[in-house]
Amino acid sequence: MAGATLSLEPAGGGCWDEPLRIAARGLAPGQPLTLRACLRDEKGARFRAHARYRADARGELDLARAPALGGSFAGLEPMGLLWALEPDRPFWRLLKRDVRTPFVVRLELLDGHEPDAGRLLASAGLERHFMAPGVRRLPVRAGRVRATLFLPPGPGPFPGVIDIHGTGGGLLEYRASLLAGHGFATLALAFYDFEDLPKEFNNFHLDYFEEALCYMLQHPQVKGPGIGLLGISLGADICLSMASFLKNVSATVSINGSGFSGNRSIYYKETKIPPLGYDLRRVKVAFSGILDIVDIRNDVVGCENPSMIPIEKAQGPILYIVGQDDHNWRSGLYAQIASERLQAHGKEKPLIISYPGTGHYIEPPYFPMCPASLHKLLNKPVLWGGEVRAHSKAQVDAWKQIISFFYQHLGGSHRRASSRL
């Protein structure tokens, strides 16, 4: 089978959140095959996936039409070789630390079915980029604000979004850089453990986040009059607080947020929201000694709890993205309480999109699910929840929903996204 070839569309691999078409030609009709994928992250950790296939009657294999017969996944899963990647290291989460360089995925096509797969028939290197052509990356050091602004191609101005991650701290840019490829001026915002910001995240003061909002509103490439907010976990709670207390927020997306002041007080001017608190005695030990922290938070009674963020004060609409199997906390319950609170204050129900079999870290499309990893505050591995295939499907849909929600409420063009998703 010297003539076997692997082909990729888009050629070379495209952006990380773009679907990819993998095909092979020059095979024997009905030939058993194994496809393997391997990726190394920037810390050298290796992620691998494999699947077994059979060539069609023409001696071709197209992952868009051929179901996997087993391996890391089964069934018709054209992107399975990416979302099913698993780390060799236990409790290791795939993160993109430098968006200026692509992840390189090596694909190998082997004769036969693993574990008896034979000789290598073809291989290809696949570059998955985090900055679409023409996206500009601008480090921001403005007053106290430490961030990176990503601007889409073209003259602008563009609808603006502030993107905030969770308790891991530092500055993560990959979601913001991908979002800029869909036409949004996106600010990836750090709030602790980065450069000269505080090393620890203690009580949080909204005036820092207000400064970041003002930076975006005053930027000549950012189209007003309002800004969108996107956050996950603790970052989602920060976004909900910003929407509740600050002006010029036009749309807010909470990915598995809680809507409560959790372990620390929230301060803004004369207002203080006390923490809900937690009890570590409610930690459960799951399989292999992994901690399950889903029930450690103190119970919530009603929708007027003093630790709840006053979301009824938010000006723009809120979209809740919920993983029904979130083991960080009960995101589905919290979204329901938020809905009750809004209605109790005469406001419309928020948009809640709830995904079964989906855990805490709902990432952009095709990131492999992280079932468990080291918790920065507990310094022990904890369970995040999710079932791999369902979680992967949820990530693809949630990304489309988020982009559509921001187009609807911030303006912008659907044209770029429709070609990419």
CSV table of C-alpha atoms in Angstrom, one decimal:
chain,number,residue,atom,x,y,z
A,1,MET,CA,0.0,0.0,0.0
A,2,ALA,CA,2.8,2.4,-0.9
A,3,GLY,CA,0.2,4.8,-2.4
A,4,ALA,CA,-1.7,5.5,0.8
A,5,THR,CA,-2.1,9.2,1.5
A,6,LEU,CA,-3.8,11.3,4.3
A,7,SER,CA,-5.6,14.4,3.4
A,8,LEU,CA,-6.8,17.2,5.7
A,9,GLU,CA,-9.4,20.0,5.1
A,10,PRO,CA,-8.6,22.8,5.8
A,11,ALA,CA,-5.1,22.0,4.6
A,12,GLY,CA,-2.7,22.2,7.5
A,13,GLY,CA,-5.4,22.1,10.1
A,14,GLY,CA,-7.0,25.6,10.5
A,15,CYS,CA,-8.1,27.1,13.8
A,16,TRP,CA,-8.7,25.0,16.9
A,17,ASP,CA,-12.4,25.7,16.9
A,18,GLU,CA,-12.9,24.8,13.2
A,19,PRO,CA,-14.2,21.4,12.2
A,20,LEU,CA,-11.6,19.3,10.4
A,21,ARG,CA,-12.1,16.7,7.6
A,22,ILE,CA,-9.6,13.8,7.7
A,23,ALA,CA,-9.6,11.3,4.8
A,24,ALA,CA,-7.2,8.7,3.4
A,25,ARG,CA,-6.9,7.2,-0.1
A,26,GLY,CA,-4.9,4.6,-1.9
A,27,LEU,CA,-6.1,1.7,0.4
A,28,ALA,CA,-7.3,-1.8,-0.3
A,29,PRO,CA,-11.1,-2.2,-0.4
A,30,GLY,CA,-12.3,-3.1,3.1
A,31,GLN,CA,-8.8,-2.8,4.6
A,32,PRO,CA,-8.7,-2.7,8.4
A,33,LEU,CA,-7.0,0.5,9.6
A,34,THR,CA,-6.0,2.3,12.8
A,35,LEU,CA,-5.6,6.1,13.0
A,36,ARG,CA,-3.5,7.5,15.9
A,37,ALA,CA,-3.3,11.1,17.0
A,38,CYS,CA,-0.6,12.5,19.3
A,39,LEU,CA,-0.1,16.0,20.7
A,40,ARG,CA,2.4,17.5,23.1
A,41,ASP,CA,1.5,20.5,25.1
A,42,GLU,CA,3.9,23.3,25.9
A,43,LYS,CA,5.0,21.6,29.1
A,44,GLY,CA,5.9,18.4,27.2
A,45,ALA,CA,2.9,16.4,28.4
A,46,ARG,CA,1.7,13.9,25.7
A,47,PHE,CA,-1.9,13.4,24.8
A,48,ARG,CA,-3.0,10.5,22.6
A,49,ALA,CA,-6.1,9.0,21.0
A,50,HIS,CA,-6.7,6.2,18.5
A,51,ALA,CA,-9.6,4.6,16.6
A,52,ARG,CA,-10.1,1.6,14.4
A,53,TYR,CA,-11.7,1.9,10.9
A,54,ARG,CA,-12.3,-0.1,7.7
A,55,ALA,CA,-11.7,1.3,4.2
A,56,ASP,CA,-14.7,1.5,1.9
A,57,ALA,CA,-15.2,-0.5,-1.3
A,58,ARG,CA,-13.2,2.2,-3.3
A,59,GLY,CA,-10.2,1.9,-0.9
A,60,GLU,CA,-11.0,5.2,0.7
A,61,LEU,CA,-11.6,6.3,4.3
A,62,ASP,CA,-13.4,9.5,5.1
A,63,LEU,CA,-14.0,10.2,8.9
A,64,ALA,CA,-17.1,12.2,8.0
A,65,ARG,CA,-18.7,9.0,6.6
A,66,ALA,CA,-16.9,6.1,8.3
A,67,PRO,CA,-17.8,5.2,11.8
A,68,ALA,CA,-15.0,4.3,14.2
A,69,LEU,CA,-15.2,0.6,15.1
A,70,GLY,CA,-13.6,1.1,18.6
A,71,GLY,CA,-10.5,2.5,20.3
A,72,SER,CA,-10.7,5.9,22.1
A,73,PHE,CA,-14.3,6.3,20.8
A,74,ALA,CA,-16.8,4.5,18.5
A,75,GLY,CA,-19.3,5.6,15.9
A,76,LEU,CA,-19.4,8.5,13.5
A,77,GLU,CA,-17.1,11.1,15.1
A,78,PRO,CA,-15.2,13.1,12.5
A,79,MET,CA,-13.4,15.1,15.3
A,80,GLY,CA,-13.0,12.2,17.8
A,81,LEU,CA,-9.2,12.1,17.4
A,82,LEU,CA,-9.0,15.5,18.9
A,83,TRP,CA,-11.7,15.5,21.6
A,84,ALA,CA,-10.8,12.0,22.8
A,85,LEU,CA,-7.2,12.9,23.4
A,86,GLU,CA,-6.1,11.6,26.8
A,87,PRO,CA,-3.0,12.7,28.8
A,88,ASP,CA,-0.3,10.2,29.7
A,89,ARG,CA,0.1,12.1,33.0
A,90,PRO,CA,-2.8,11.6,35.4
A,91,PHE,CA,-4.9,14.7,36.3
A,92,TRP,CA,-3.4,16.8,33.5
A,93,ARG,CA,-5.6,19.4,31.7
A,94,LEU,CA,-4.9,20.5,28.1
A,95,LEU,CA,-4.3,24.3,28.1
A,96,LYS,CA,-2.9,26.5,25.4
A,97,ARG,CA,-0.4,28.8,27.1
A,98,ASP,CA,1.0,30.7,24.1
A,99,VAL,CA,-1.7,31.4,21.5
A,100,ARG,CA,0.9,32.8,19.0
A,101,THR,CA,2.0,29.2,18.2
A,102,PRO,CA,-0.3,26.3,17.1
A,103,PHE,CA,-0.7,23.0,18.7
A,104,VAL,CA,0.8,20.4,16.4
A,105,VAL,CA,-1.1,17.1,16.2
A,106,ARG,CA,0.7,14.1,14.5
A,107,LEU,CA,-1.6,11.7,12.7
A,108,GLU,CA,-0.6,8.2,11.8
A,109,LEU,CA,-2.4,5.7,9.6
A,110,LEU,CA,-1.5,2.1,10.3
A,111,ASP,CA,-2.4,-1.2,8.6
A,112,GLY,CA,-4.6,-3.4,10.7
A,113,HIS,CA,-6.4,-2.9,14.1
A,114,GLU,CA,-4.6,-2.2,17.4
A,115,PRO,CA,-3.2,-3.8,19.4
A,116,ASP,CA,-2.0,-5.8,16.2
A,117,ALA,CA,-1.7,-2.7,14.0
A,118,GLY,CA,1.1,-3.2,11.5
A,119,ARG,CA,3.2,-1.0,9.4
A,120,LEU,CA,2.8,2.8,9.0
A,121,LEU,CA,0.9,3.6,5.8
A,122,ALA,CA,0.9,7.4,6.0
A,123,SER,CA,1.4,10.3,8.4
A,124,ALA,CA,0.6,14.0,8.6
A,125,GLY,CA,1.4,16.9,10.8
A,126,LEU,CA,-1.6,19.0,11.7
A,127,GLU,CA,-1.3,22.6,13.0
A,128,ARG,CA,-4.3,23.8,14.9
A,129,HIS,CA,-4.0,27.6,15.4
A,130,PHE,CA,-5.4,29.9,18.1
A,131,MET,CA,-5.3,33.1,16.1
A,132,ALA,CA,-7.2,33.3,12.9
A,133,PRO,CA,-5.4,35.1,10.0
A,134,GLY,CA,-5.3,38.8,10.6
A,135,VAL,CA,-6.1,38.7,14.4
A,136,ARG,CA,-3.9,41.1,16.3
A,137,ARG,CA,-2.6,40.4,19.8
A,138,LEU,CA,-1.9,43.5,22.0
A,139,PRO,CA,-0.6,43.2,25.6
A,140,VAL,CA,-2.4,45.6,27.9
A,141,ARG,CA,-0.8,47.4,30.9
A,142,ALA,CA,-3.2,50.2,31.5
A,143,GLY,CA,-3.3,51.6,35.1
A,144,ARG,CA,-3.8,48.4,37.2
A,145,VAL,CA,-5.3,46.4,34.3
A,146,ARG,CA,-3.2,43.4,33.2
A,147,ALA,CA,-4.6,41.8,30.1
A,148,THR,CA,-4.3,41.0,26.4
A,149,LEU,CA,-6.5,42.5,23.8
A,150,PHE,CA,-7.3,40.5,20.6
A,151,LEU,CA,-8.6,42.5,17.7
A,152,PRO,CA,-10.2,40.9,14.6
A,153,PRO,CA,-8.9,41.5,11.1
A,154,GLY,CA,-10.2,44.6,9.4
A,155,PRO,CA,-10.6,48.3,10.2
A,156,GLY,CA,-13.1,48.1,13.1
A,157,PRO,CA,-14.5,49.2,15.4
A,158,PHE,CA,-15.7,45.8,16.7
A,159,PRO,CA,-18.1,44.7,19.4
A,160,GLY,CA,-16.2,44.2,22.6
A,161,VAL,CA,-16.1,41.3,25.1
A,162,ILE,CA,-14.2,40.8,28.3
A,163,ASP,CA,-13.2,37.2,29.0
A,164,ILE,CA,-12.4,35.9,32.5
A,165,HIS,CA,-11.3,32.5,33.6
A,166,GLY,CA,-11.5,30.9,37.1
A,167,THR,CA,-9.5,30.1,40.2
A,168,GLY,CA,-6.4,29.0,38.3
A,169,GLY,CA,-5.3,32.6,38.1
A,170,GLY,CA,-2.7,33.9,35.6
A,171,LEU,CA,-3.6,35.0,32.1
A,172,LEU,CA,-5.2,32.5,29.8
A,173,GLU,CA,-5.7,33.8,26.3
A,174,TYR,CA,-6.9,30.9,24.1
A,175,ARG,CA,-10.7,31.5,24.4
A,176,ALA,CA,-10.3,35.3,23.8
A,177,SER,CA,-8.0,34.7,20.8
A,178,LEU,CA,-10.5,32.3,19.2
A,179,LEU,CA,-13.4,34.6,19.9
A,180,ALA,CA,-11.6,37.5,18.1
A,181,GLY,CA,-11.6,35.2,15.0
A,182,HIS,CA,-15.4,35.6,15.0
A,183,GLY,CA,-15.3,39.4,14.9
A,184,PHE,CA,-15.1,40.4,18.6
A,185,ALA,CA,-12.5,42.7,20.2
A,186,THR,CA,-11.8,40.4,23.1
A,187,LEU,CA,-9.9,41.3,26.3
A,188,ALA,CA,-8.4,38.3,28.1
A,189,LEU,CA,-8.3,39.7,31.7
A,190,ALA,CA,-6.0,38.5,34.5
A,191,PHE,CA,-7.0,39.3,38.1
A,192,TYR,CA,-4.4,37.5,40.2
A,193,ASP,CA,-1.2,35.6,40.1
A,194,PHE,CA,0.1,37.4,37.1
A,195,GLU,CA,3.0,39.9,36.9
A,196,ASP,CA,2.5,42.5,39.6
A,197,LEU,CA,-1.1,41.5,40.5
A,198,PRO,CA,-1.7,40.0,43.9
A,199,LYS,CA,-0.3,36.4,44.3
A,200,GLU,CA,-3.4,35.2,46.1
A,201,PHE,CA,-7.0,35.9,45.4
A,202,ASN,CA,-8.6,37.1,48.7
A,203,ASN,CA,-11.6,39.4,48.8
A,204,PHE,CA,-12.5,40.8,45.4
A,205,HIS,CA,-13.0,44.4,44.7
A,206,LEU,CA,-15.0,45.3,41.6
A,207,ASP,CA,-13.2,48.5,41.0
A,208,TYR,CA,-10.4,46.6,39.3
A,209,PHE,CA,-12.9,45.0,36.9
A,210,GLU,CA,-14.6,48.4,36.4
A,211,GLU,CA,-11.2,49.8,35.3
A,212,ALA,CA,-11.0,47.0,32.7
A,213,LEU,CA,-14.5,47.8,31.5
A,214,CYS,CA,-13.6,51.5,31.2
A,215,TYR,CA,-10.5,50.6,29.2
A,216,MET,CA,-12.6,48.7,26.7
A,217,LEU,CA,-15.3,51.4,26.5
A,218,GLN,CA,-12.6,54.1,25.7
A,219,HIS,CA,-10.7,52.0,23.1
A,220,PRO,CA,-11.1,53.3,19.6
A,221,GLN,CA,-11.3,49.8,18.1
A,222,VAL,CA,-14.2,48.8,20.4
A,223,LYS,CA,-17.7,49.6,19.4
A,224,GLY,CA,-20.0,50.8,22.2
A,225,PRO,CA,-22.2,51.6,23.8
A,226,GLY,CA,-21.9,48.4,25.9
A,227,ILE,CA,-19.6,45.5,26.4
A,228,GLY,CA,-20.2,41.7,26.6
A,229,LEU,CA,-18.8,39.6,29.5
A,230,LEU,CA,-17.8,35.9,29.2
A,231,GLY,CA,-16.7,34.0,32.3
A,232,ILE,CA,-16.3,30.4,33.5
A,233,SER,CA,-16.6,29.2,37.1
A,234,LEU,CA,-15.3,32.0,39.4
A,235,GLY,CA,-14.8,34.1,36.3
A,236,ALA,CA,-18.5,33.7,35.6
A,237,ASP,CA,-19.3,35.0,39.1
A,238,ILE,CA,-17.1,38.0,38.6
A,239,CYS,CA,-18.9,38.7,35.3
A,240,LEU,CA,-22.3,38.4,37.0
A,241,SER,CA,-21.1,40.8,39.7
A,242,MET,CA,-19.9,43.3,37.0
A,243,ALA,CA,-23.2,43.0,35.2
A,244,SER,CA,-25.1,43.7,38.5
A,245,PHE,CA,-23.1,46.7,39.7
A,246,LEU,CA,-21.4,48.3,36.7
A,247,LYS,CA,-22.9,50.4,33.8
A,248,ASN,CA,-22.5,49.6,30.1
A,249,VAL,CA,-22.7,45.8,30.2
A,250,SER,CA,-24.9,44.7,27.3
A,251,ALA,CA,-24.7,40.9,27.6
A,252,THR,CA,-23.3,38.4,30.0
A,253,VAL,CA,-22.5,34.7,29.6
A,254,SER,CA,-22.0,32.6,32.7
A,255,ILE,CA,-20.4,29.2,32.0
A,256,ASN,CA,-21.0,27.0,35.1
A,257,GLY,CA,-21.0,30.0,37.4
A,258,SER,CA,-22.8,30.0,40.8
A,259,GLY,CA,-24.1,33.5,41.1
A,260,PHE,CA,-23.0,33.7,44.8
A,261,SER,CA,-20.1,35.2,46.7
A,262,GLY,CA,-18.5,31.9,47.4
A,263,ASN,CA,-15.5,31.8,49.7
A,264,ARG,CA,-14.7,35.5,49.7
A,265,SER,CA,-16.6,38.8,50.1
A,266,ILE,CA,-17.4,40.9,47.0
A,267,TYR,CA,-16.9,44.7,47.5
A,268,TYR,CA,-18.1,47.6,45.4
A,269,LYS,CA,-18.1,51.1,46.8
A,270,GLU,CA,-20.3,50.9,50.0
A,271,THR,CA,-21.6,47.4,49.2
A,272,LYS,CA,-20.3,44.2,50.6
A,273,ILE,CA,-21.7,40.7,49.6
A,274,PRO,CA,-20.7,38.2,52.3
A,275,PRO,CA,-19.3,34.8,51.3
A,276,LEU,CA,-21.6,31.8,51.4
A,277,GLY,CA,-18.9,29.7,52.9
A,278,TYR,CA,-18.2,25.9,52.8
A,279,ASP,CA,-17.6,22.9,55.0
A,280,LEU,CA,-14.7,20.6,54.0
A,281,ARG,CA,-16.3,17.8,56.1
A,282,ARG,CA,-18.7,17.4,53.1
A,283,VAL,CA,-15.9,16.4,50.8
A,284,LYS,CA,-16.4,12.9,49.4
A,285,VAL,CA,-13.6,10.7,48.2
A,286,ALA,CA,-14.3,9.3,44.8
A,287,PHE,CA,-12.5,6.5,42.9
A,288,SER,CA,-8.6,6.5,43.0
A,289,GLY,CA,-8.7,9.0,45.9
A,290,ILE,CA,-10.0,11.8,43.8
A,291,LEU,CA,-12.0,14.3,45.8
A,292,ASP,CA,-15.6,15.1,45.0
A,293,ILE,CA,-16.3,18.7,46.2
A,294,VAL,CA,-19.8,19.2,44.7
A,295,ASP,CA,-21.5,19.4,48.1
A,296,ILE,CA,-19.0,21.4,50.2
A,297,ARG,CA,-20.7,24.7,49.8
A,298,ASN,CA,-23.2,25.8,52.5
A,299,ASP,CA,-26.8,25.3,51.6
A,300,VAL,CA,-28.8,28.0,49.8
A,301,VAL,CA,-32.2,28.8,51.1
A,302,GLY,CA,-34.4,30.7,48.7
A,303,CYS,CA,-33.4,33.2,46.1
A,304,GLU,CA,-32.9,36.2,48.4
A,305,ASN,CA,-29.8,34.8,50.2
A,306,PRO,CA,-27.5,37.7,51.3
A,307,SER,CA,-24.6,36.0,49.6
A,308,MET,CA,-26.3,36.0,46.2
A,309,ILE,CA,-25.1,38.5,43.6
A,310,PRO,CA,-28.1,40.9,42.9
A,311,ILE,CA,-28.5,39.9,39.2
A,312,GLU,CA,-31.8,41.7,39.0
A,313,LYS,CA,-29.8,44.9,38.7
A,314,ALA,CA,-28.1,43.7,35.5
A,315,GLN,CA,-28.9,45.9,32.5
A,316,GLY,CA,-28.4,43.4,29.7
A,317,PRO,CA,-29.5,39.8,29.2
A,318,ILE,CA,-27.7,36.9,30.8
A,319,LEU,CA,-27.0,33.5,29.2
A,320,TYR,CA,-26.4,30.6,31.6
A,321,ILE,CA,-24.4,27.7,30.1
A,322,VAL,CA,-24.8,24.7,32.5
A,323,GLY,CA,-23.2,21.3,32.7
A,324,GLN,CA,-25.7,19.0,34.3
A,325,ASP,CA,-22.9,16.8,35.6
A,326,ASP,CA,-20.7,19.7,37.0
A,327,HIS,CA,-19.0,18.4,40.2
A,328,ASN,CA,-17.4,21.7,41.1
A,329,TRP,CA,-20.7,22.9,42.4
A,330,ARG,CA,-24.4,22.4,41.4
A,331,SER,CA,-24.5,24.8,38.4
A,332,GLY,CA,-27.9,23.7,37.3
A,333,LEU,CA,-29.5,24.4,40.7
A,334,TYR,CA,-27.8,27.8,40.9
A,335,ALA,CA,-29.1,28.8,37.4
A,336,GLN,CA,-32.6,27.8,38.5
A,337,ILE,CA,-32.3,29.9,41.7
A,338,ALA,CA,-31.1,32.8,39.5
A,339,SER,CA,-34.1,32.4,37.3
A,340,GLU,CA,-36.4,32.5,40.4
A,341,ARG,CA,-34.7,35.6,41.7
A,342,LEU,CA,-35.1,37.5,38.4
A,343,GLN,CA,-38.7,36.6,38.1
A,344,ALA,CA,-39.3,37.5,41.8
A,345,HIS,CA,-38.0,41.0,40.9
A,346,GLY,CA,-40.3,41.3,37.9
A,347,LYS,CA,-37.5,40.5,35.4
A,348,GLU,CA,-37.6,38.1,32.5
A,349,LYS,CA,-36.3,34.6,32.9
A,350,PRO,CA,-32.7,34.3,31.8
A,351,LEU,CA,-31.7,32.0,28.9
A,352,ILE,CA,-30.5,28.8,30.4
A,353,ILE,CA,-28.9,26.1,28.1
A,354,SER,CA,-28.3,23.0,30.1
A,355,TYR,CA,-26.3,20.0,28.8
A,356,PRO,CA,-26.7,16.5,30.2
A,357,GLY,CA,-23.5,14.5,30.7
A,358,THR,CA,-21.4,17.6,30.8
A,359,GLY,CA,-18.9,18.6,33.5
A,360,HIS,CA,-17.4,21.8,34.8
A,361,TYR,CA,-14.8,22.8,32.2
A,362,ILE,CA,-16.9,23.7,29.2
A,363,GLU,CA,-14.2,24.8,26.8
A,364,PRO,CA,-14.2,25.9,23.1
A,365,PRO,CA,-14.9,23.1,20.7
A,366,TYR,CA,-12.6,20.0,20.4
A,367,PHE,CA,-10.7,20.5,23.7
A,368,PRO,CA,-10.5,17.1,25.4
A,369,MET,CA,-12.7,16.9,28.5
A,370,CYS,CA,-10.8,17.2,31.8
A,371,PRO,CA,-12.5,14.7,34.1
A,372,ALA,CA,-10.2,15.5,37.1
A,373,SER,CA,-7.2,17.7,37.8
A,374,LEU,CA,-5.4,19.4,40.6
A,375,HIS,CA,-7.5,22.1,42.4
A,376,LYS,CA,-5.3,25.2,42.9
A,377,LEU,CA,-6.8,26.0,46.4
A,378,LEU,CA,-7.0,22.5,47.8
A,379,ASN,CA,-3.8,21.3,46.1
A,380,LYS,CA,-5.4,17.9,45.6
A,381,PRO,CA,-7.0,16.3,42.5
A,382,VAL,CA,-10.8,16.9,42.3
A,383,LEU,CA,-13.5,15.5,40.1
A,384,TRP,CA,-15.0,17.9,37.5
A,385,GLY,CA,-17.6,15.6,36.1
A,386,GLY,CA,-18.8,14.9,32.5
A,387,GLU,CA,-19.0,12.0,30.1
A,388,VAL,CA,-16.5,12.4,27.3
A,389,ARG,CA,-18.8,12.2,24.2
A,390,ALA,CA,-21.7,14.2,25.7
A,391,HIS,CA,-19.2,16.8,27.0
A,392,SER,CA,-17.6,17.2,23.6
A,393,LYS,CA,-20.9,17.7,21.9
A,394,ALA,CA,-21.9,20.3,24.5
A,395,GLN,CA,-18.7,22.3,23.9
A,396,VAL,CA,-19.4,22.5,20.2
A,397,ASP,CA,-23.0,23.7,20.7
A,398,ALA,CA,-22.2,26.0,23.6
A,399,TRP,CA,-19.6,27.8,21.5
A,400,LYS,CA,-22.1,28.4,18.8
A,401,GLN,CA,-24.7,29.6,21.3
A,402,ILE,CA,-22.2,32.0,22.9
A,403,ILE,CA,-21.2,33.6,19.6
A,404,SER,CA,-24.8,33.9,18.5
A,405,PHE,CA,-25.8,35.5,21.8
A,406,PHE,CA,-23.1,38.1,21.5
A,407,TYR,CA,-24.0,38.8,17.9
A,408,GLN,CA,-27.6,39.3,18.9
A,409,HIS,CA,-26.9,41.7,21.8
A,410,LEU,CA,-23.6,43.4,20.8
A,411,GLY,CA,-23.9,43.5,17.0
A,412,GLY,CA,-21.4,42.2,14.5
A,413,SER,CA,-21.4,40.0,11.5
A,414,HIS,CA,-22.5,36.4,11.2
A,415,ARG,CA,-20.6,36.0,8.0
A,416,ARG,CA,-17.2,35.1,9.6
A,417,ALA,CA,-18.6,32.6,12.0
A,418,SER,CA,-20.8,30.8,9.6
A,419,SER,CA,-17.8,29.8,7.5
A,420,ARG,CA,-15.9,28.7,10.6
A,421,LEU,CA,-18.4,26.7,12.6
